[in-house]
Coordinates of C-alpha atoms in Angstrom, one line a residue:
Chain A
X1 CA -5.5 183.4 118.1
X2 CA -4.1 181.8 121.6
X3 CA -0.8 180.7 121.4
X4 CA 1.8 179.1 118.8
X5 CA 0.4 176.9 116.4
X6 CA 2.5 173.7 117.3
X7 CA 1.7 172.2 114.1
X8 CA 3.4 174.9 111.7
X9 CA 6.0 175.6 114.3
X10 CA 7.0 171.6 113.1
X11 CA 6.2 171.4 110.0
X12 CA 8.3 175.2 108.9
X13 CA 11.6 173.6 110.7
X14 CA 13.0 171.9 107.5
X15 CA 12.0 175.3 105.8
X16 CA 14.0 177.6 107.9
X17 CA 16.7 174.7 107.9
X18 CA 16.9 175.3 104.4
X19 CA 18.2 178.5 104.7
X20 CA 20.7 177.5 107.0
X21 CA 23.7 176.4 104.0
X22 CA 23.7 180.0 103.0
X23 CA 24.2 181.4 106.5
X24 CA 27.3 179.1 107.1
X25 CA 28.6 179.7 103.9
X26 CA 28.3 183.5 104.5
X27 CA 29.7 182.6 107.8
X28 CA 32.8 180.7 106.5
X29 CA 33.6 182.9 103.4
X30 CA 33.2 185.9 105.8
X31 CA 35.2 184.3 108.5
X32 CA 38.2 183.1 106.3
X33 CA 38.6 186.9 104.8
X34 CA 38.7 188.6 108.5
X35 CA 41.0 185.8 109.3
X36 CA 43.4 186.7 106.7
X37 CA 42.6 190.8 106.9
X38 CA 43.5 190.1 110.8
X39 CA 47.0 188.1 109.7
X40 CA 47.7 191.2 108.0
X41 CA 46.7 193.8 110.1
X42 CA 48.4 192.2 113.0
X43 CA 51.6 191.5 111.0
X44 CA 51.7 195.0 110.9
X45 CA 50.9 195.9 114.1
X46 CA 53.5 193.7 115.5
X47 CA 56.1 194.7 113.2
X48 CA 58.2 198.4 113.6
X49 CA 56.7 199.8 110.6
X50 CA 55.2 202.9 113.0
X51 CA 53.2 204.8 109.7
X52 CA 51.6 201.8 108.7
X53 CA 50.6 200.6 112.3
X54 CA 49.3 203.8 112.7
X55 CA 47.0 203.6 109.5
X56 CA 46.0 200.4 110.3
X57 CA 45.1 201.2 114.2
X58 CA 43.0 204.1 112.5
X59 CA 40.9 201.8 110.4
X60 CA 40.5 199.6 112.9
X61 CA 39.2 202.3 115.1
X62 CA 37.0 203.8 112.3
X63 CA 35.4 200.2 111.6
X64 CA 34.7 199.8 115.2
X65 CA 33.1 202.1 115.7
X66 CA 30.1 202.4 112.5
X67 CA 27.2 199.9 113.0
X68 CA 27.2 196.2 111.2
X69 CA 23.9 197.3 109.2
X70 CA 25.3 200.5 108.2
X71 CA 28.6 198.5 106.7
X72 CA 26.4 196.2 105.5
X73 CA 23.9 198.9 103.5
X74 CA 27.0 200.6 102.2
X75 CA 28.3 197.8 100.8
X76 CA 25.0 196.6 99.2
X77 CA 25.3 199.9 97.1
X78 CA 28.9 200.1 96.9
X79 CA 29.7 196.6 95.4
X80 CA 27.1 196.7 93.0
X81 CA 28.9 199.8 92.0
X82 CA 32.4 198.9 91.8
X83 CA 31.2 195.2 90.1
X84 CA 30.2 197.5 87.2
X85 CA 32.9 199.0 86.5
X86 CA 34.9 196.4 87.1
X87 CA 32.6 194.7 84.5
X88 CA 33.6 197.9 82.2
X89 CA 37.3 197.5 82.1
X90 CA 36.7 193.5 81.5
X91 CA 37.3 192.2 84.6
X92 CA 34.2 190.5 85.5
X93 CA 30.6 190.0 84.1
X94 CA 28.3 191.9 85.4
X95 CA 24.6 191.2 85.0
X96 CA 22.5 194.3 86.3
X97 CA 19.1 191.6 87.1
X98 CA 21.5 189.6 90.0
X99 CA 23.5 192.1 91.4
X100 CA 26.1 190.4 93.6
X101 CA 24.9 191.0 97.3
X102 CA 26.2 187.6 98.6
X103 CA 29.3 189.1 98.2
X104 CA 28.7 192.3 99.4
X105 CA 27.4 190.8 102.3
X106 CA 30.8 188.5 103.1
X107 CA 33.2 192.1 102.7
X108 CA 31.2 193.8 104.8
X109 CA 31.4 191.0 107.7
X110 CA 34.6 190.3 106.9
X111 CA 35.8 193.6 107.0
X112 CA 33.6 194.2 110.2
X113 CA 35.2 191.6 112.0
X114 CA 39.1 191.8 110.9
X115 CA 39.1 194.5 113.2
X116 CA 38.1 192.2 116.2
X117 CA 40.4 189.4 115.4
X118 CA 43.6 192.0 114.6
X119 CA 43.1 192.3 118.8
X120 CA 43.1 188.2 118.6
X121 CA 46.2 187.9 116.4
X122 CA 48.2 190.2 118.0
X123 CA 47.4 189.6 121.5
X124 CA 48.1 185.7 121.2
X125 CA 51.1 186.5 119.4
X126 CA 52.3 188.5 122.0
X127 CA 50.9 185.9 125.0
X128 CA 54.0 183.3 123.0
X129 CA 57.2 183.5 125.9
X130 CA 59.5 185.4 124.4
X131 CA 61.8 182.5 125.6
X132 CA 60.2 180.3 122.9
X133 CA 61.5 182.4 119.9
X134 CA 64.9 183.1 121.4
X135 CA 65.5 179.0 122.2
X136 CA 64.4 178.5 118.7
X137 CA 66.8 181.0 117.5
X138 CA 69.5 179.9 119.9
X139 CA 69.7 176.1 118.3
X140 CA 69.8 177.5 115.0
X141 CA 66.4 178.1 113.4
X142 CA 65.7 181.5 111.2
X143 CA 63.4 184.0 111.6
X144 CA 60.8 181.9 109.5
X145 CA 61.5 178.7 111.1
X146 CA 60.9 180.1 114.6
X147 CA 57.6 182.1 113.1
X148 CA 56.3 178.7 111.5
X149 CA 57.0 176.1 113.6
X150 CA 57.2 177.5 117.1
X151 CA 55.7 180.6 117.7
X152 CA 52.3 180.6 115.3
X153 CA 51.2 177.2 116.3
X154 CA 51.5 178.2 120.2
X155 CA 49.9 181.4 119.3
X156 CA 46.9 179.6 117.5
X157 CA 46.6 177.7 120.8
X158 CA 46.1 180.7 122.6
X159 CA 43.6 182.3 120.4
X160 CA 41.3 179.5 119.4
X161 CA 38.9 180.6 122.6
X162 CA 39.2 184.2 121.4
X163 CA 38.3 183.1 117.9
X164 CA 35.6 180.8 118.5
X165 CA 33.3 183.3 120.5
X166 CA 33.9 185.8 117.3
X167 CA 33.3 182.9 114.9
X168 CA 29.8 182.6 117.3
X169 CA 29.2 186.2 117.1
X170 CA 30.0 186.6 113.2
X171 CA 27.7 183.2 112.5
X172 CA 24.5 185.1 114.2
X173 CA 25.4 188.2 112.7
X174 CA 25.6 186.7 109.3
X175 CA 21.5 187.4 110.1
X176 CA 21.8 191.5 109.2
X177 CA 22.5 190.4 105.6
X178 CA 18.6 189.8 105.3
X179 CA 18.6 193.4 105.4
X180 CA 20.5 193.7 101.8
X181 CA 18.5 190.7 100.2
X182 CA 20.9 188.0 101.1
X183 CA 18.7 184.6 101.5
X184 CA 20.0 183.5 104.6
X185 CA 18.6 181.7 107.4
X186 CA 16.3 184.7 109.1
X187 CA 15.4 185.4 105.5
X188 CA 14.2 182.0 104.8
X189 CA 12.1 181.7 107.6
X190 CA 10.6 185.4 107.4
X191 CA 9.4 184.2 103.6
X192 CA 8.1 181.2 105.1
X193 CA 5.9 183.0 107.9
X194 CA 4.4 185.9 105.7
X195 CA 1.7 183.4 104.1
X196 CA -0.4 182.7 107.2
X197 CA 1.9 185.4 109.3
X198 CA 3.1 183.0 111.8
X199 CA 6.0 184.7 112.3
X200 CA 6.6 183.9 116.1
X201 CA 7.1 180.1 115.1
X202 CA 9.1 181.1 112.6
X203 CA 11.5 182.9 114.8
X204 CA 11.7 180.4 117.3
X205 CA 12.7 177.6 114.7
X206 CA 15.2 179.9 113.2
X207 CA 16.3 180.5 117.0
X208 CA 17.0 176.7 117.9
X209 CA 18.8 176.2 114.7
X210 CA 21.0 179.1 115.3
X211 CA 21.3 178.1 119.0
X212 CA 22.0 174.4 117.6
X213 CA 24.7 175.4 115.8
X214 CA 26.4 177.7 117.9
X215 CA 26.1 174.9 120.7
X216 CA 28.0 172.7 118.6
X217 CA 30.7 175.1 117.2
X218 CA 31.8 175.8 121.5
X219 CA 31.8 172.2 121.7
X220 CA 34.2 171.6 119.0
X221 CA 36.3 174.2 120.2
X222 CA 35.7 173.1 123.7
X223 CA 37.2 169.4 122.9
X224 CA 39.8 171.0 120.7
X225 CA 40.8 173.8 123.4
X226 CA 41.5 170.4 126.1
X227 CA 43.3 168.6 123.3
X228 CA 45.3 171.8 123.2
X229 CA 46.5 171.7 126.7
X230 CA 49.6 171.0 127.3
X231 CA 50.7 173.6 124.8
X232 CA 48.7 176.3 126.8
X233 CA 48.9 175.0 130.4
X234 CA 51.6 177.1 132.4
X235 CA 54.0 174.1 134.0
Chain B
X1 CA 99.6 169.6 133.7
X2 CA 100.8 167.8 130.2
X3 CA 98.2 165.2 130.2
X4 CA 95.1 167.5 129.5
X5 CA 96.7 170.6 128.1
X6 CA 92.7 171.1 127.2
X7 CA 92.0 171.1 130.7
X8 CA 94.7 174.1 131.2
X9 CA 94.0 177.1 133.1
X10 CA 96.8 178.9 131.5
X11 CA 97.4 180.6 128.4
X12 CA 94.8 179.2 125.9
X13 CA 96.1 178.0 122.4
X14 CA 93.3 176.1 121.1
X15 CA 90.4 178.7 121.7
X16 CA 87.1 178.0 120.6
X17 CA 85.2 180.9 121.7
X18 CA 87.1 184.5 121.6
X19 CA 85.3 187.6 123.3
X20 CA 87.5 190.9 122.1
X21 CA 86.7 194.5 123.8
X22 CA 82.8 193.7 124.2
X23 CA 80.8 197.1 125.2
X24 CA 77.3 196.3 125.4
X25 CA 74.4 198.4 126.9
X26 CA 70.8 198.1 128.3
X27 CA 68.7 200.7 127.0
X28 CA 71.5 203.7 127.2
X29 CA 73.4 202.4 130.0
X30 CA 76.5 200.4 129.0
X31 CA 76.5 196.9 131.1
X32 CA 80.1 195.5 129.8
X33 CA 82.6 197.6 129.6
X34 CA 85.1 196.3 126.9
X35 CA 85.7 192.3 128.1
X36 CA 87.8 190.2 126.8
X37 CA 87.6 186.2 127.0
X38 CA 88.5 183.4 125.6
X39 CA 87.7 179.9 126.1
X40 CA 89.4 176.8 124.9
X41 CA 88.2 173.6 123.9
X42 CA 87.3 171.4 126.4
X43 CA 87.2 173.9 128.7
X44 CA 84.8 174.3 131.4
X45 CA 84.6 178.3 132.2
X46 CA 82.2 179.5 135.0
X47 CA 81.5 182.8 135.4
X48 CA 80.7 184.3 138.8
X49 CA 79.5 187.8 139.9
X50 CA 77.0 189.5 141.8
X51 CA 73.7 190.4 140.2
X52 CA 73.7 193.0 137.5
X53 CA 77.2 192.6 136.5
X54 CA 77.0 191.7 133.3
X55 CA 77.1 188.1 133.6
X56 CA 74.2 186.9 131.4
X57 CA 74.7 189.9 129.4
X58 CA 77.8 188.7 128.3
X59 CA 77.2 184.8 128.3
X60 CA 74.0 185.8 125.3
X61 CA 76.5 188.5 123.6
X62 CA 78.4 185.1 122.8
X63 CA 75.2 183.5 120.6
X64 CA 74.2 186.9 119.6
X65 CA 71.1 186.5 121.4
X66 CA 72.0 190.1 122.4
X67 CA 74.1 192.6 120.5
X68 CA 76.7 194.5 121.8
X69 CA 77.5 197.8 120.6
X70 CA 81.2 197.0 119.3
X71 CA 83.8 194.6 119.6
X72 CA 84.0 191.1 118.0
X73 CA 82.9 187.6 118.8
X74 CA 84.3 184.3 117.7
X75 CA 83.4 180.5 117.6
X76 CA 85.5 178.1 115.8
X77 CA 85.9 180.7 113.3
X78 CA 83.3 182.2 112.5
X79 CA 83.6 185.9 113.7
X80 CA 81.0 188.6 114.2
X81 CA 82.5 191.8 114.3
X82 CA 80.5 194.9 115.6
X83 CA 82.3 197.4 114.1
X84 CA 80.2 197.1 111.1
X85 CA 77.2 195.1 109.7
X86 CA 76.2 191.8 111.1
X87 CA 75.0 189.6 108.6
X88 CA 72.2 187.7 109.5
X89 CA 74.2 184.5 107.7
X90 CA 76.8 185.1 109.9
X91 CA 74.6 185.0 113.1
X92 CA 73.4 182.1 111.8
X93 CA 76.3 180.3 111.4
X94 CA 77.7 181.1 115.0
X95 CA 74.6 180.1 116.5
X96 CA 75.0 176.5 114.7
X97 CA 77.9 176.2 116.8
X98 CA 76.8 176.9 120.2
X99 CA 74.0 175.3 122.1
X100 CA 72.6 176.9 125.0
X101 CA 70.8 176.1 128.4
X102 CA 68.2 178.7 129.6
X103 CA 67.5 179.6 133.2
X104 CA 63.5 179.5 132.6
X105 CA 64.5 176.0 130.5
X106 CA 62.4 177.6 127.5
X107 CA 61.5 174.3 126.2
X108 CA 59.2 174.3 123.1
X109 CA 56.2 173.9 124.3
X110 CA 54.0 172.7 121.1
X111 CA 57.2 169.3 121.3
X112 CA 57.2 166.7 123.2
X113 CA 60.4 166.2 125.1
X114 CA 61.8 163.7 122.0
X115 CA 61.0 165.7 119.5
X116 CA 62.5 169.4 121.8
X117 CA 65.7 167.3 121.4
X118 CA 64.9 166.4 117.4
X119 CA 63.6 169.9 116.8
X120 CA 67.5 171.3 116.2
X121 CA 68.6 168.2 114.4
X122 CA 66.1 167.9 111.9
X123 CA 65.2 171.3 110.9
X124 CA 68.3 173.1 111.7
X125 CA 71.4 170.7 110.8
X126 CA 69.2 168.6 108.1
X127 CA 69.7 165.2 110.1
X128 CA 67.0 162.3 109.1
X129 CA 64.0 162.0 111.2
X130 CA 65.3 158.1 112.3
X131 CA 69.3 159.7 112.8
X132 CA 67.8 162.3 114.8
X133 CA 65.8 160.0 116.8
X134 CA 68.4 157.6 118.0
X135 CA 70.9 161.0 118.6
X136 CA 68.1 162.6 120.8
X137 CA 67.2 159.2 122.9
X138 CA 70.9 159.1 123.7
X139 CA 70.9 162.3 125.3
X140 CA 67.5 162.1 126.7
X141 CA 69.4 158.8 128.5
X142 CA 72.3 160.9 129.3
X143 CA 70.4 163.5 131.6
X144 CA 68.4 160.3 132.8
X145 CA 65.3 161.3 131.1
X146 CA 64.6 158.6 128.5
X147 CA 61.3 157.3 130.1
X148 CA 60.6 161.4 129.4
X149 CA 60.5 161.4 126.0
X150 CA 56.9 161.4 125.1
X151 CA 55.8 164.0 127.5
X152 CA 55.3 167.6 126.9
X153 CA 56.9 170.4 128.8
X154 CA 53.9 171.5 131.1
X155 CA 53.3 167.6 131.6
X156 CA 57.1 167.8 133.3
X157 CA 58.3 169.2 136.6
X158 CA 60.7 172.2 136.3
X159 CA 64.3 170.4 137.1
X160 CA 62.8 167.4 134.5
X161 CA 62.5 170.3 131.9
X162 CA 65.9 171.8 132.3
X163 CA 67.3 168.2 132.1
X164 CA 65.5 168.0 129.1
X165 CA 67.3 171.0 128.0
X166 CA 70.5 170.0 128.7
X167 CA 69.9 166.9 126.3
X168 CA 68.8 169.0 123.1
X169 CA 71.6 171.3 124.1
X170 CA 74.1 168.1 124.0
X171 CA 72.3 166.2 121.0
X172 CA 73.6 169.2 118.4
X173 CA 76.9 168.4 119.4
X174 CA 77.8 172.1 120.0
X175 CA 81.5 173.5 120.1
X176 CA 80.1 175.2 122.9
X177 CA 77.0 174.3 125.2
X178 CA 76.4 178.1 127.3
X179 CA 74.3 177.6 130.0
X180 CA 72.7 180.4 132.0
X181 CA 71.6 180.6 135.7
X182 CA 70.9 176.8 135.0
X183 CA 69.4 176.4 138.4
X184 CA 68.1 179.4 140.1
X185 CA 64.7 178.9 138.6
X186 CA 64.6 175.3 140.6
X187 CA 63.0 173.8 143.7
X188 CA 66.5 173.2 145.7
X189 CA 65.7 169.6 145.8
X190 CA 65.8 169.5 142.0
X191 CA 69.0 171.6 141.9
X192 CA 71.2 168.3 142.9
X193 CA 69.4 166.2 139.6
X194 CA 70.5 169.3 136.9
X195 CA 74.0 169.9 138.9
X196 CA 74.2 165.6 138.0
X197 CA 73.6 166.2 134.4
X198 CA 75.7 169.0 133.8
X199 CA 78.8 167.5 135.6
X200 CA 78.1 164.3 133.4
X201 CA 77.8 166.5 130.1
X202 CA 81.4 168.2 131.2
X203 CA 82.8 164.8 131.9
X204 CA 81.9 164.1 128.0
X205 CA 84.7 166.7 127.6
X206 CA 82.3 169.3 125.9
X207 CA 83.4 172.8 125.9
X208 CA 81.0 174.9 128.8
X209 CA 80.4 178.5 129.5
X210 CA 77.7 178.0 132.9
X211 CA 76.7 181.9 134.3
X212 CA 76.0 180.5 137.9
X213 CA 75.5 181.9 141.1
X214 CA 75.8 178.5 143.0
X215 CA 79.7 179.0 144.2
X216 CA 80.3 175.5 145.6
X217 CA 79.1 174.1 142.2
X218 CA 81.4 175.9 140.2
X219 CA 84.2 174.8 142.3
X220 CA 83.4 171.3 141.7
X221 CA 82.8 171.8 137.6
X222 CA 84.6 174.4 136.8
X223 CA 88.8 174.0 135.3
X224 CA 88.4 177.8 135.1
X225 CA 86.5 181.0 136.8
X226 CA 86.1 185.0 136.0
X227 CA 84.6 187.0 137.8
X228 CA 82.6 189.8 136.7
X229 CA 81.9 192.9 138.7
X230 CA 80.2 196.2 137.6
X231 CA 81.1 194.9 133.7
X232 CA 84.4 194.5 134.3
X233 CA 86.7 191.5 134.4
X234 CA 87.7 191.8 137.9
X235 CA 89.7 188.2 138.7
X236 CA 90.4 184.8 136.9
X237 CA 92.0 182.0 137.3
X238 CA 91.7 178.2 138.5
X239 CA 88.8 177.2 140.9
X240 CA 91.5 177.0 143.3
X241 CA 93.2 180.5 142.7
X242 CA 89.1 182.5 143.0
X243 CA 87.4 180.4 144.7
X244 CA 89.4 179.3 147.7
X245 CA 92.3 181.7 148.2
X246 CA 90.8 185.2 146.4
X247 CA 93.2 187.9 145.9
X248 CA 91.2 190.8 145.7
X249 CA 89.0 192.1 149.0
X250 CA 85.9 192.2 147.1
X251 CA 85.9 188.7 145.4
X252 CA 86.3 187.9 148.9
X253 CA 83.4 189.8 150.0
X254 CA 81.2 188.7 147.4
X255 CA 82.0 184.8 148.4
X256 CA 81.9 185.2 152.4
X257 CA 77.9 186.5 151.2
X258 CA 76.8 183.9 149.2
X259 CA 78.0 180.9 150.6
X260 CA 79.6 181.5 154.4
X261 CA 81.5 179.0 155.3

């Protein structure tokens, strides 16, 4: 053999693009979880509640600090698990031929990466002027009102760089659920390549397309983050 | 005398704001040390003092923007007394009837100018987006900042901002605007601009607490001035009485150091 065969390398792109719907689903389910675990967490990090700030700074820690794939393989056996008895008390269905690892997969990113974005949520919270909240609550405004209308949109300002390179790096890790039988993009084109084992062109399809999209994600955010401005720029 | 009784430097009758044995402390050391104040409507009270006595302290102990450890605070009759509980409704309430002026200008930065001004109206008082509009050009064209009104705060130079500031303070129709340190943040060319728009919003005959540290301003503004020293009350009277012919030695002192004549 010497070199890629050009020819498959072509042809397997709309293959390994097939897989790419699952990965961004995976990515936005995953994403939208860890966004809301982070709201959370943060909420209580910010707020005086010292027992609950420090359980929630020793979870954080814990999920740190253990591997992606081990989360990952933990949940693959856990959820299975807990979807049966859940399926027991009448909760759910549970049919023991399609055990659920698409979900398995999204609690273990999500989880994974609440504990990034907690540092997002509370950091841009905190990067607000303290002056904003105290004109809002000198014309008038309650403790909502400030939260709502001032404070949280300035803050979401402030993090959307922050959030955007973890939305990046949760997208291409959204690849280590091939590891628990989730279908996603590097899965799709692994299947594809074992036939004639061409699996070097189908890596590098599976490369541009993540590459693609990541490109166009920082650009979004890129033309969003200058729209942004003047709520960001320091007069 | 009998022509402007509001304008009176004497004994106040009609007070709208009424400070009563304030003690306040920073982070176990106590700042004020039981003041008393009042202010009447239509008056325009500046408060002069060195640094770190208790001036700013004292002007944000009026909005509850800080809380003092006991002692009572009243605006047009609502009274927060800090022998006890503080309702939140209460604060509330108060703060409805003040406005205030920020040294940094703390505009909101996510509004354009217009809408900083509309901000209070709309959301706070309940006033329609179209009344609110026409209330916040008006005093966007008060403080000469009309052409303004579609920019956003970083767009705007600092002594723009605090103009723009004065006119959302003004727009809610306060009983009491309170400004603090209104101009030591600026460039001193923009200090003459701000000094402009708060003499016009005291012509308006709107009641003014202004924490200052520009003397010869609060001469020209002010129908009345105390002076605070170490937390403490230490002087008041008309611009005339502190400001030009000061009784006490260390008044005296404190005005031969920031503006020698």
């Amino acid at each position: 053999m010497s070199g890629l065969d050009y020819d498959f390398m072509i042809a397997d792109l709309p293959v390994v693009l097939a897989g790419l719907p699952t990965t961004l689903l995976l990515a936005v389910w995953s994403m939208l979880i860890a966004c809301l675990l982070a709201l959370g967490f943060g909420c209580v990090i910010l707020s005086g509640a010292t027992l609950l700030r420090w359980f929630v700074s020793a979870v954080n820690t814990f999920i740190k600090g253990v591997p992606l794939a081990l989360q990952l393989l933990f949940c693959y056996h856990a959820v299975p698990l807990a979807a049966r008895w859940l399926a027991s008390i009448g909760l759910m269905s549970f049919d023991p031929r399609h055990p659920p690892y698409f979900p398995a997969a999204v609690i273990a990113i999500a989880c994974n990466f609440s504990a990034y974005l907690t540092d997002v949520v509370t950091s841009s919270a905190q990067a607000v002027d303290r002056g904003q909240a105290e004109a809002a609550a000198a014309v008038g405004m309650t403790r909502v009102q400030t939260a709502t209308r001032i404070v949280i949109p300035q803050a979401l300002a402030i993090a959307l760089p922050g959030l955007t390179n973890y939305g990046v790096w949760l997208l291409k890790s959204t690849s280590l659920a091939s590891l628990i039988n989730v279908t996603e993009m590097l899965a799709t084109a692994q299947i594809s390549a074992a036939d004639g084992y061409q699996y070097l062109e189908a890596y590098l399809d599976a490369a541009v397309i993540y590459w693609a999209t990541c490109a166009a994600i920082e650009g979004a955010s890129g033309w969003l983050d200058r729209r942004l401005k003047p709520l960001t720029a320091v007069a | 005398m009998t022509g402007q009784p509001q304008r009176n430097a004497g004994p106040i009758h009609r007070a709208i704001v009424e400070v009563h044995a304030i003690h306040a402390s920073h982070g176990g050391t106590e700042v004020l040390h039981g003041i008393d104040l009042s202010v009447g409507r239509g008056e325009v009270l500046a408060i002069l003092g060195p640094s770190g006595s208790g001036k700013t302290t004292l002007l944000r102990c009026i909005n509850a923007l800080e809380r003092p450890d006991s002692g009572t605070v009243r605006v047009d009759g609502v009274t927060l007394d800090y022998a006890g509980h503080v309702p939140g409704r209460s604060i509330l309430a108060l703060r409805r009837k003040t406005a205030m002026v920020f040294q940094s200008y703390n505009l909101f930065r996510n509004r354009t100018a217009l809408r900083n001004v509309t901000e209070g109206l709309t959301v706070v008082r309940g006033v329609s987006r179209t009344q609110a509009d026409r209330t916040a050009r008006q005093a966007l064209a008060a403080v000469r900042m009309e052409t303004y009104a579609d920019r956003y705060p970083s767009q705007l130079s600092g002594g723009q901002q605090q103009r723009v500031s004065i006119a959302r303070a003004l727009a809610l129709k306060p009983d009491v605007i309170l400004f603090d340190e209104p101009t030591s943040a600026l460039d001193p060319e923009r200090v003459g601009d701000v000094h402009d728009a708060i003499a016009a919003v005291a012509d308006s005959g709107v009641t003014m607490v202004i924490v200052t540290h520009e003397v010869r301003f609060a001469r020209s503004i002010a129908t009345r001035v105390v002076f605070l020293d170490g937390g403490r009350i230490l002087g008041q009277g008309t611009p005339e009485e502190i400001i030009d012919h000061p009784s006490s030695p260390r008044i005296a002192g404190f005005l031969r150091h920031v503006s020698p004549a």
